[in-house]
């Protein structure tokens, strides 16, 4: 189950990061829906659409949207997903739990909501 959890977490993280790029007004001619002190030059729509998980993490971290700890957690999730998909090595419950924490923190950033928790009864919790 840990591998399936990692795969799903990576899909959710990629979609949420792409939405943050638009929501913070980091794409030219797209008005911001969330407030943020701009630390990056807005990118074109085509560049925004082509960004994969790694590029999104780096861009949003450099723009000051993602804290360094969250960028590291999301990058770890990305690496774990890549090992699962490209090398066929299953994830551990601990990796799944760490990914779940990263997705929770990312969704907090997307919604501003602090009164929810993501949990899975079998996942490893630190």
MMTF fields as JSON, N, C-alpha, C and O atoms, coordinates in Angstrom:
{
  "mmtfVersion": "1.0.0",
  "mmtfProducer": "UNKNOWN",
  "numBonds": 503,
  "numAtoms": 504,
  "numGroups": 126,
  "numChains": 1,
  "numModels": 1,
  "chainsPerModel": [1],
  "groupsPerChain": [126],
  "chainIdList": ["A"],
  "bondAtomList": [4, 2, 8, 6, 12, 10, 16, 14, 20, 18, 24, 22, 28, 26, 32, 30, 36, 34, 40, 38, 44, 42, 48, 46, 52, 50, 56, 54, 60, 58, 64, 62, 68, 66, 72, 70, 76, 74, 80, 78, 84, 82, 88, 86, 92, 90, 96, 94, 100, 98, 104, 102, 108, 106, 112, 110, 116, 114, 120, 118, 124, 122, 128, 126, 132, 130, 136, 134, 140, 138, 144, 142, 148, 146, 152, 150, 156, 154, 160, 158, 164, 162, 168, 166, 172, 170, 176, 174, 180, 178, 184, 182, 188, 186, 192, 190, 196, 194, 200, 198, 204, 202, 208, 206, 212, 210, 216, 214, 220, 218, 224, 222, 228, 226, 232, 230, 236, 234, 240, 238, 244, 242, 248, 246, 252, 250, 256, 254, 260, 258, 264, 262, 268, 266, 272, 270, 276, 274, 280, 278, 284, 282, 288, 286, 292, 290, 296, 294, 300, 298, 304, 302, 308, 306, 312, 310, 316, 314, 320, 318, 324, 322, 328, 326, 332, 330, 336, 334, 340, 338, 344, 342, 348, 346, 352, 350, 356, 354, 360, 358, 364, 362, 368, 366, 372, 370, 376, 374, 380, 378, 384, 382, 388, 386, 392, 390, 396, 394, 400, 398, 404, 402, 408, 406, 412, 410, 416, 414, 420, 418, 424, 422, 428, 426, 432, 430, 436, 434, 440, 438, 444, 442, 448, 446, 452, 450, 456, 454, 460, 458, 464, 462, 468, 466, 472, 470, 476, 474, 480, 478, 484, 482, 488, 486, 492, 490, 496, 494, 500, 498],
  "bondOrderList": [1, 1, 1, 1, 1, 1, 1, 1, 1, 1, 1, 1, 1, 1, 1, 1, 1, 1, 1, 1, 1, 1, 1, 1, 1, 1, 1, 1, 1, 1, 1, 1, 1, 1, 1, 1, 1, 1, 1, 1, 1, 1, 1, 1, 1, 1, 1, 1, 1, 1, 1, 1, 1, 1, 1, 1, 1, 1, 1, 1, 1, 1, 1, 1, 1, 1, 1, 1, 1, 1, 1, 1, 1, 1, 1, 1, 1, 1, 1, 1, 1, 1, 1, 1, 1, 1, 1, 1, 1, 1, 1, 1, 1, 1, 1, 1, 1, 1, 1, 1, 1, 1, 1, 1, 1, 1, 1, 1, 1, 1, 1, 1, 1, 1, 1, 1, 1, 1, 1, 1, 1, 1, 1, 1, 1],
  "groupList": [{"groupName": "UNK", "atomNameList": ["N", "CA", "C", "O"], "elementList": ["N", "C", "C", "O"], "formalChargeList": [0, 0, 0, 0], "bondAtomList": [1, 0, 2, 1, 3, 2], "bondOrderList": [1, 1, 2], "singleLetterCode": "X", "chemCompType": "L-PEPTIDE LINKING"}],
  "groupTypeList": [0, 0, 0, 0, 0, 0, 0, 0, 0, 0, 0, 0, 0, 0, 0, 0, 0, 0, 0, 0, 0, 0, 0, 0, 0, 0, 0, 0, 0, 0, 0, 0, 0, 0, 0, 0, 0, 0, 0, 0, 0, 0, 0, 0, 0, 0, 0, 0, 0, 0, 0, 0, 0, 0, 0, 0, 0, 0, 0, 0, 0, 0, 0, 0, 0, 0, 0, 0, 0, 0, 0, 0, 0, 0, 0, 0, 0, 0, 0, 0, 0, 0, 0, 0, 0, 0, 0, 0, 0, 0, 0, 0, 0, 0, 0, 0, 0, 0, 0, 0, 0, 0, 0, 0, 0, 0, 0, 0, 0, 0, 0, 0, 0, 0, 0, 0, 0, 0, 0, 0, 0, 0, 0, 0, 0, 0],
  "groupIdList": [1, 2, 3, 4, 5, 6, 7, 8, 9, 10, 11, 12, 13, 14, 15, 16, 17, 18, 19, 20, 21, 22, 23, 24, 25, 26, 27, 28, 29, 30, 31, 32, 33, 34, 35, 36, 37, 38, 39, 40, 41, 42, 43, 44, 45, 46, 47, 48, 49, 50, 51, 52, 53, 54, 55, 56, 57, 58, 59, 60, 61, 62, 63, 64, 65, 66, 67, 68, 69, 70, 71, 72, 73, 74, 75, 76, 77, 78, 79, 80, 81, 82, 83, 84, 85, 86, 87, 88, 89, 90, 91, 92, 93, 94, 95, 96, 97, 98, 99, 100, 101, 102, 103, 104, 105, 106, 107, 108, 109, 110, 111, 112, 113, 114, 115, 116, 117, 118, 119, 120, 121, 122, 123, 124, 125, 126],
  "secStructList": [7, 2, 2, 2, 2, 2, 2, 2, 2, 2, 2, 2, 2, 2, 2, 2, 2, 2, 2, 2, 2, 2, 2, 6, 6, 7, 5, 6, 6, 7, 7, 7, 1, 1, 7, 7, 7, 7, 7, 1, 7, 7, 5, 7, 2, 2, 2, 2, 2, 2, 7, 7, 2, 2, 2, 2, 2, 2, 2, 2, 2, 2, 6, 6, 1, 1, 7, 2, 2, 2, 2, 2, 2, 2, 2, 2, 2, 2, 2, 2, 2, 2, 0, 0, 0, 0, 0, 7, 7, 7, 7, 7, 2, 2, 2, 2, 2, 2, 2, 2, 2, 2, 2, 2, 2, 2, 2, 2, 2, 2, 2, 7, 7, 7, 1, 7, 7, 7, 7, 7, 6, 6, 1, 7, 7, 7],
  "xCoordList": [0.798, 0.0, 0.842, 0.383, 2.053, 2.881, 3.187, 3.183, 3.451, 3.75, 2.567, 2.727, 1.381, 0.179, -0.049, -0.461, 0.215, 0.064, 1.029, 0.645, 2.266, 3.273, 2.862, 2.97, 2.393, 1.983, 0.853, 0.878, -0.131, -1.253, -0.799, -1.225, 0.047, 0.546, 1.289, 1.146, 2.079, 2.83, 1.899, 2.16, 0.819, -0.157, -0.82, -0.969, -1.217, -1.852, -0.877, -1.248, 0.362, 1.367, 1.612, 1.7, 1.724, 1.982, 0.839, 1.074, -0.392, -1.546, -1.624, -1.913, -1.37, -1.429, -0.336, -0.58, 0.864, 1.947, 1.648, 1.916, 1.098, 0.747, -0.305, -0.239, -1.269, -2.296, -1.699, -2.121, -0.732, -0.087, 0.648, 0.662, 1.255, 1.946, 0.969, 1.312, -0.237, -1.254, -1.863, -2.053, -2.165, -2.868, -2.069, -2.647, -0.746, 0.087, 0.463, 1.284, -0.131, 0.118, 1.498, 2.052, 2.062, 3.41, 3.432, 4.487, 2.251, 2.139, 1.688, 0.737, 2.38, 2.071, 0.596, 0.008, 0.009, -1.374, -2.426, -3.594, -2.031, -2.978, -2.987, -1.961, -4.127, -4.16, -4.022, -4.522, -3.341, -3.151, -4.464, -5.223, -4.723, -5.879, -5.448, -6.263, -4.159, -3.601, -2.527, -1.805, -2.425, -1.436, -0.058, 0.089, 0.933, 2.309, 3.231, 2.978, 4.286, 5.293, 6.098, 6.878, 5.911, 6.517, 8.035, 8.652, 8.638, 10.092, 10.582, 11.744, 9.696, 10.074, 9.46, 8.413, 10.122, 9.575, 8.508, 8.771, 7.32, 6.275, 6.725, 7.46, 6.273, 6.632, 5.468, 4.345, 5.736, 4.684, 3.775, 4.137, 2.609, 1.668, 2.261, 2.078, 2.962, 3.536, 4.603, 4.691, 5.405, 6.404, 5.702, 6.101, 4.673, 3.928, 3.309, 3.353, 2.739, 2.115, 3.13, 2.815, 4.341, 5.35, 6.136, 6.889, 5.977, 6.76, 6.304, 5.118, 7.268, 7.013, 7.188, 7.41, 7.087, 7.147, 8.434, 8.39, 9.57, 10.857, 10.954, 11.359, 10.583, 10.668, 9.706, 10.042, 8.528, 7.547, 8.05, 7.912, 8.633, 9.165, 10.253, 10.235, 11.195, 12.303, 11.807, 12.231, 10.909, 10.402, 9.67, 9.906, 8.782, 8.008, 8.871, 8.593, 9.907, 10.832, 11.62, 11.767, 12.126, 12.878, 11.995, 12.48, 10.701, 9.763, 9.327, 8.621, 9.739, 9.379, 8.004, 7.514, 7.377, 6.057, 6.194, 5.428, 7.172, 7.413, 8.593, 9.649, 8.406, 9.512, 10.489, 10.101, 11.743, 12.771, 12.435, 12.64, 11.922, 11.6, 10.539, 10.62, 9.544, 8.483, 9.016, 8.645, 9.87, 10.486, 11.293, 11.251, 12.027, 12.809, 11.892, 12.166, 10.806, 9.864, 9.228, 9.08, 8.854, 8.239, 9.248, 8.89, 10.499, 11.524, 11.771, 11.983, 11.745, 11.898, 10.744, 10.956, 9.537, 8.377, 8.594, 8.305, 9.095, 9.361, 10.372, 10.172, 11.456, 12.497, 11.938, 12.197, 11.181, 10.584, 9.644, 9.645, 8.84, 7.944, 8.731, 8.356, 9.821, 10.632, 11.279, 11.333, 11.764, 12.35, 11.283, 11.544, 10.103, 8.989, 8.65, 8.544, 8.483, 8.02, 9.1, 8.809, 10.342, 11.383, 12.266, 12.842, 12.377, 13.221, 12.415, 12.964, 11.127, 10.265, 10.493, 10.083, 11.143, 11.384, 10.234, 9.983, 9.537, 8.387, 8.809, 9.918, 7.922, 8.148, 7.92, 7.244, 8.486, 8.279, 7.114, 6.76, 6.522, 5.481, 5.982, 5.218, 7.26, 7.806, 7.829, 7.474, 8.239, 8.245, 6.828, 6.609, 5.883, 4.493, 4.015, 3.332, 4.368, 3.989, 4.615, 3.968, 5.886, 6.558, 5.917, 5.769, 5.54, 4.852, 3.506, 3.107, 2.807, 1.504, 1.637, 0.796, 2.683, 2.935, 3.207, 2.721, 3.979, 4.278, 3.004, 2.794, 2.157, 0.905, -0.002, -0.638, -0.068, -0.875, -0.402, -1.211, 0.914, 1.46, 1.236, 0.987, 1.324, 1.074, -0.388, -0.678, -1.298, -2.719, -3.049, -3.931, -2.355, -2.504, -2.143, -2.825, -1.062, -0.615, -1.65, -1.896, -2.25, -3.234, -4.529, -5.124, -4.955, -6.276, -6.231, -7.216, -5.116, -5.048, -5.771, -5.811, -6.334, -7.086, -6.131, -5.236, -6.314, -5.46, -6.209, -5.606, -7.493, -8.291, -8.597, -9.629, -7.736, -7.922, -6.618, -5.543, -6.712, -5.555, -5.802, -6.922, -4.792, -4.846, -4.292, -3.27, -4.936, -4.393, -4.763, -5.764, -3.939, -4.178, -3.827, -2.747, -4.715, -4.519, -3.254, -2.645, -2.855, -1.702, -0.378, 0.683, -0.421, 0.811, 1.686, 1.202, 2.961, 3.934, 3.88, 3.914, 3.8, 3.763, 4.974, 5.345, 5.582, 6.769, 6.322, 7.145],
  "yCoordList": [-1.207, 0.0, 1.274, 2.316, 1.202, 2.409, 2.951, 4.164, 2.06, 2.49, 3.192, 4.223, 2.628, 3.262, 4.622, 5.572, 4.711, 5.976, 7.019, 8.168, 6.624, 7.547, 8.033, 9.221, 7.116, 7.499, 8.519, 9.508, 8.286, 9.215, 10.547, 11.603, 10.515, 11.751, 12.601, 13.824, 11.969, 12.713, 13.383, 14.505, 12.705, 13.296, 14.506, 15.55, 14.363, 15.469, 16.635, 17.787, 16.337, 17.399, 18.131, 19.359, 17.404, 18.051, 18.985, 20.095, 18.531, 19.366, 20.589, 21.692, 20.401, 21.519, 22.541, 23.744, 22.078, 23.003, 23.805, 25.005, 23.144, 23.867, 24.926, 26.037, 24.583, 25.562, 26.734, 27.873, 26.479, 27.572, 28.529, 29.735, 28.014, 28.876, 29.906, 31.079, 29.469, 30.383, 31.239, 32.443, 30.621, 31.326, 32.488, 33.479, 32.37, 33.447, 34.475, 35.355, 34.37, 35.367, 35.275, 36.282, 34.079, 33.894, 33.592, 33.317, 33.647, 33.455, 34.779, 35.397, 35.208, 36.49, 36.578, 35.627, 37.734, 38.057, 37.235, 37.235, 36.545, 35.827, 36.542, 36.587, 37.097, 37.815, 36.86, 35.736, 37.336, 36.534, 36.403, 37.365, 35.208, 34.965, 34.842, 34.959, 34.606, 34.521, 35.591, 35.861, 36.198, 37.273, 36.681, 35.679, 37.344, 36.894, 38.031, 38.714, 38.224, 39.217, 38.626, 37.694, 39.166, 38.629, 38.627, 39.672, 37.441, 37.314, 36.679, 36.285, 36.579, 35.945, 36.714, 37.346, 36.651, 37.226, 36.269, 35.074, 36.769, 35.879, 35.154, 35.706, 33.928, 33.093, 33.034, 33.409, 32.569, 32.461, 31.265, 30.366, 31.274, 30.158, 28.857, 27.805, 28.921, 27.688, 27.104, 25.885, 27.954, 27.475, 26.881, 25.823, 27.544, 27.045, 25.673, 24.784, 25.502, 24.219, 23.098, 21.937, 23.437, 22.404, 22.004, 21.032, 22.731, 22.426, 21.114, 20.896, 20.259, 19.005, 19.258, 20.391, 18.199, 18.306, 18.967, 19.878, 18.523, 19.077, 20.572, 21.348, 20.974, 22.388, 23.244, 24.366, 22.724, 23.466, 23.69, 24.783, 22.656, 22.767, 23.834, 24.714, 23.75, 24.713, 26.131, 27.061, 26.303, 27.632, 28.252, 29.413, 27.486, 28.035, 28.258, 29.159, 27.459, 27.687, 28.971, 29.781, 29.156, 30.37, 31.612, 32.707, 31.451, 32.572, 32.899, 33.883, 32.087, 32.33, 31.818, 32.119, 31.046, 30.491, 29.265, 29.095, 28.415, 27.213, 27.449, 27.92, 27.12, 27.165, 26.054, 25.068, 26.214, 25.238, 23.845, 22.858, 23.749, 22.429, 21.741, 20.533, 22.491, 21.898, 21.516, 20.473, 22.341, 22.011, 20.721, 19.889, 20.542, 19.316, 18.102, 17.044, 18.257, 17.143, 16.759, 15.576, 17.756, 17.483, 16.869, 16.007, 17.303, 16.709, 15.262, 14.411, 14.978, 13.604, 12.733, 11.59, 13.277, 12.569, 12.302, 11.205, 13.285, 13.142, 12.035, 11.201, 12.03, 11.015, 9.627, 8.672, 9.515, 8.236, 7.743, 6.558, 8.65, 8.288, 7.821, 6.84, 8.519, 8.138, 6.77, 5.983, 6.484, 5.167, 4.085, 3.021, 4.357, 3.405, 3.16, 2.013, 4.23, 4.108, 3.637, 2.867, 4.086, 3.787, 2.608, 1.959, 2.325, 1.222, 0.072, -0.999, 0.282, -0.777, -1.119, -2.187, -0.23, -0.467, 0.146, 1.348, -0.683, -0.205, 0.762, 0.686, 1.646, 2.615, 1.949, 0.925, 2.538, 2.038, 2.791, 3.88, 2.223, 2.973, 4.315, 5.279, 4.393, 5.651, 6.69, 7.846, 6.294, 7.224, 7.69, 8.852, 6.785, 7.151, 8.162, 9.126, 7.949, 8.894, 10.253, 11.276, 10.275, 11.548, 12.266, 13.488, 11.5, 12.086, 12.652, 13.715, 11.937, 12.4, 13.72, 14.607, 13.851, 15.107, 16.24, 17.356, 15.951, 16.968, 17.415, 18.611, 16.468, 16.814, 17.608, 18.57, 17.22, 17.972, 19.42, 20.347, 19.611, 20.967, 21.76, 22.965, 21.089, 21.746, 22.17, 23.273, 21.316, 21.673, 22.798, 23.613, 22.848, 23.986, 25.275, 26.291, 25.223, 26.398, 26.788, 27.973, 25.796, 26.063, 26.662, 27.536, 26.198, 26.587, 27.565, 28.259, 27.639, 28.469, 27.831, 28.404, 26.665, 25.96, 25.21, 24.509, 25.352, 24.68, 23.658, 23.002, 23.512, 22.651, 21.293, 20.7, 20.795, 19.454, 18.699, 19.297, 17.404, 16.523, 15.427, 14.929, 15.054, 13.883, 12.734, 12.884, 11.604, 10.46, 9.16, 9.064, 8.179, 6.822, 5.931, 6.056, 5.052, 4.216, 3.365, 3.104, 2.932, 2.039, 2.762, 2.159, 4.036, 4.733, 4.979, 5.112, 5.033, 5.293, 6.773, 7.634, 7.06, 8.445, 8.76, 7.996, 9.885, 10.287, 11.226, 11.697],
  "zCoordList": [0.0, 0.0, 0.0, -0.469, 0.515, 0.592, -0.808, -1.019, -1.755, -3.112, -3.762, -4.415, -3.578, -4.132, -3.488, -4.155, -2.205, -1.494, -2.046, -2.27, -2.264, -2.805, -4.194, -4.497, -5.032, -6.387, -6.341, -7.074, -5.49, -5.365, -4.778, -5.246, -3.775, -3.169, -4.193, -4.202, -5.053, -6.059, -7.066, -7.501, -7.439, -8.363, -7.719, -8.353, -6.462, -5.735, -5.594, -5.816, -5.225, -5.052, -6.364, -6.376, -7.457, -8.749, -9.148, -9.626, -8.948, -9.285, -8.372, -8.836, -7.084, -6.137, -6.416, -6.334, -6.744, -7.052, -8.316, -8.373, -9.32, -10.54, -10.244, -10.77, -9.41, -9.053, -8.288, -8.487, -7.422, -6.677, -7.603, -7.358, -8.655, -9.617, -10.175, -10.318, -10.486, -11.019, -9.899, -10.07, -8.765, -7.687, -7.112, -6.667, -7.118, -6.59, -7.646, -7.391, -8.831, -9.873, -10.479, -10.919, -10.507, -11.026, -12.525, -13.097, -13.156, -14.598, -15.199, -14.721, -16.252, -16.903, -17.263, -17.779, -16.98, -17.334, -16.585, -16.971, -15.533, -14.68, -13.329, -12.65, -12.934, -11.655, -10.464, -10.482, -9.452, -8.239, -7.475, -7.357, -6.961, -6.096, -4.635, -3.72, -4.438, -3.096, -2.979, -3.938, -1.805, -1.64, -1.351, -0.651, -1.92, -1.759, -2.178, -3.171, -1.427, -1.817, -2.967, -2.771, -4.161, -5.379, -5.284, -5.083, -5.428, -5.435, -6.726, -6.828, -7.709, -8.975, -10.127, -9.988, -11.254, -12.47, -12.996, -13.132, -13.289, -13.804, -15.077, -15.896, -15.222, -16.361, -17.344, -17.008, -18.539, -19.549, -19.253, -18.494, -19.859, -19.683, -20.196, -19.583, -21.306, -21.864, -20.937, -20.789, -20.318, -19.361, -18.144, -17.658, -17.653, -16.496, -16.783, -15.933, -17.964, -18.327, -18.467, -18.207, -18.875, -19.128, -17.879, -17.92, -16.775, -15.575, -14.949, -14.704, -14.702, -13.998, -12.5, -12.072, -11.724, -10.265, -9.787, -8.96, -10.293, -9.867, -10.153, -9.287, -11.363, -11.749, -10.925, -10.545, -10.651, -9.849, -8.432, -7.882, -7.843, -6.483, -6.44, -5.58, -7.366, -7.384, -7.622, -6.936, -8.593, -8.919, -7.733, -7.397, -7.096, -5.977, -4.744, -3.953, -4.569, -3.46, -3.683, -2.768, -4.896, -5.224, -5.186, -4.901, -5.471, -5.437, -4.009, -3.787, -3.047, -1.657, -1.269, -0.181, -2.148, -1.839, -0.939, 0.009, -1.239, -0.436, 0.496, 0.072, 1.754, 2.69, 2.311, 1.684, 2.689, 2.334, 2.86, 2.154, 4.09, 4.639, 3.787, 3.563, 3.308, 2.501, 1.123, 0.585, 0.556, -0.732, -0.618, -1.525, 0.48, 0.687, 0.827, 0.26, 1.579, 1.743, 0.413, 0.109, -0.374, -1.668, -2.636, -3.439, -2.565, -3.417, -3.02, -3.884, -1.742, -1.27, -1.786, -2.192, -1.766, -2.317, -3.807, -4.285, -4.537, -5.967, -6.231, -7.114, -5.463, -5.636, -5.317, -6.048, -4.24, -3.866, -4.959, -5.295, -5.516, -6.615, -7.833, -8.476, -8.154, -9.31, -9.133, -10.078, -7.94, -7.666, -7.815, -8.377, -7.317, -7.438, -8.907, -9.339, -9.667, -11.047, -12.017, -12.933, -11.833, -12.809, -12.431, -13.304, -11.134, -10.691, -10.103, -9.846, -9.889, -9.365, -7.906, -7.452, -7.161, -5.735, -4.942, -5.032, -4.167, -3.415, -2.316, -1.787, -1.997, -0.922, 0.429, 0.527, 1.449, 2.809, 3.448, 2.997, 4.486, 5.2, 5.737, 5.782, 6.148, 6.635, 5.517, 5.745, 4.316, 3.183, 2.861, 2.516, 2.975, 2.739, 3.769, 3.424, 5.018, 6.067, 5.875, 6.097, 5.458, 5.201, 4.014, 4.026, 2.991, 1.84, 2.229, 1.755, 3.094, 3.567, 4.317, 4.171, 5.113, 5.823, 4.826, 5.005, 3.784, 2.771, 2.067, 1.864, 1.694, 1.01, 1.942, 1.512, 3.201, 4.169, 4.259, 4.214, 4.386, 4.494, 3.207, 3.252, 2.075, 0.792, 0.678, 0.214, 1.089, 1.044, 2.023, 1.753, 3.147, 4.061, 3.325, 3.461, 2.544, 1.798, 0.737, 0.512, 0.091, -0.965, -0.423, -1.053, 0.731, 1.243, 2.393, 2.647, 3.094, 4.288, 5.468, 6.556, 5.26, 6.298, 7.211, 6.738, 8.493, 9.472, 10.314, 11.162, 10.099, 10.965, 10.353, 10.665, 9.5, 8.979, 9.052, 9.095, 9.066, 9.057, 8.037, 7.923, 7.309, 6.451, 7.255, 7.923, 7.207, 7.922, 7.239, 6.53, 7.469, 6.999, 8.178, 8.756, 8.528, 9.697, 9.649, 10.686, 8.46, 8.374, 8.166, 8.33, 7.809, 7.446, 8.674, 9.799, 8.419, 9.471, 9.833, 8.953, 11.096, 11.537, 12.379, 13.27, 12.091, 12.87, 13.964, 14.749]
}
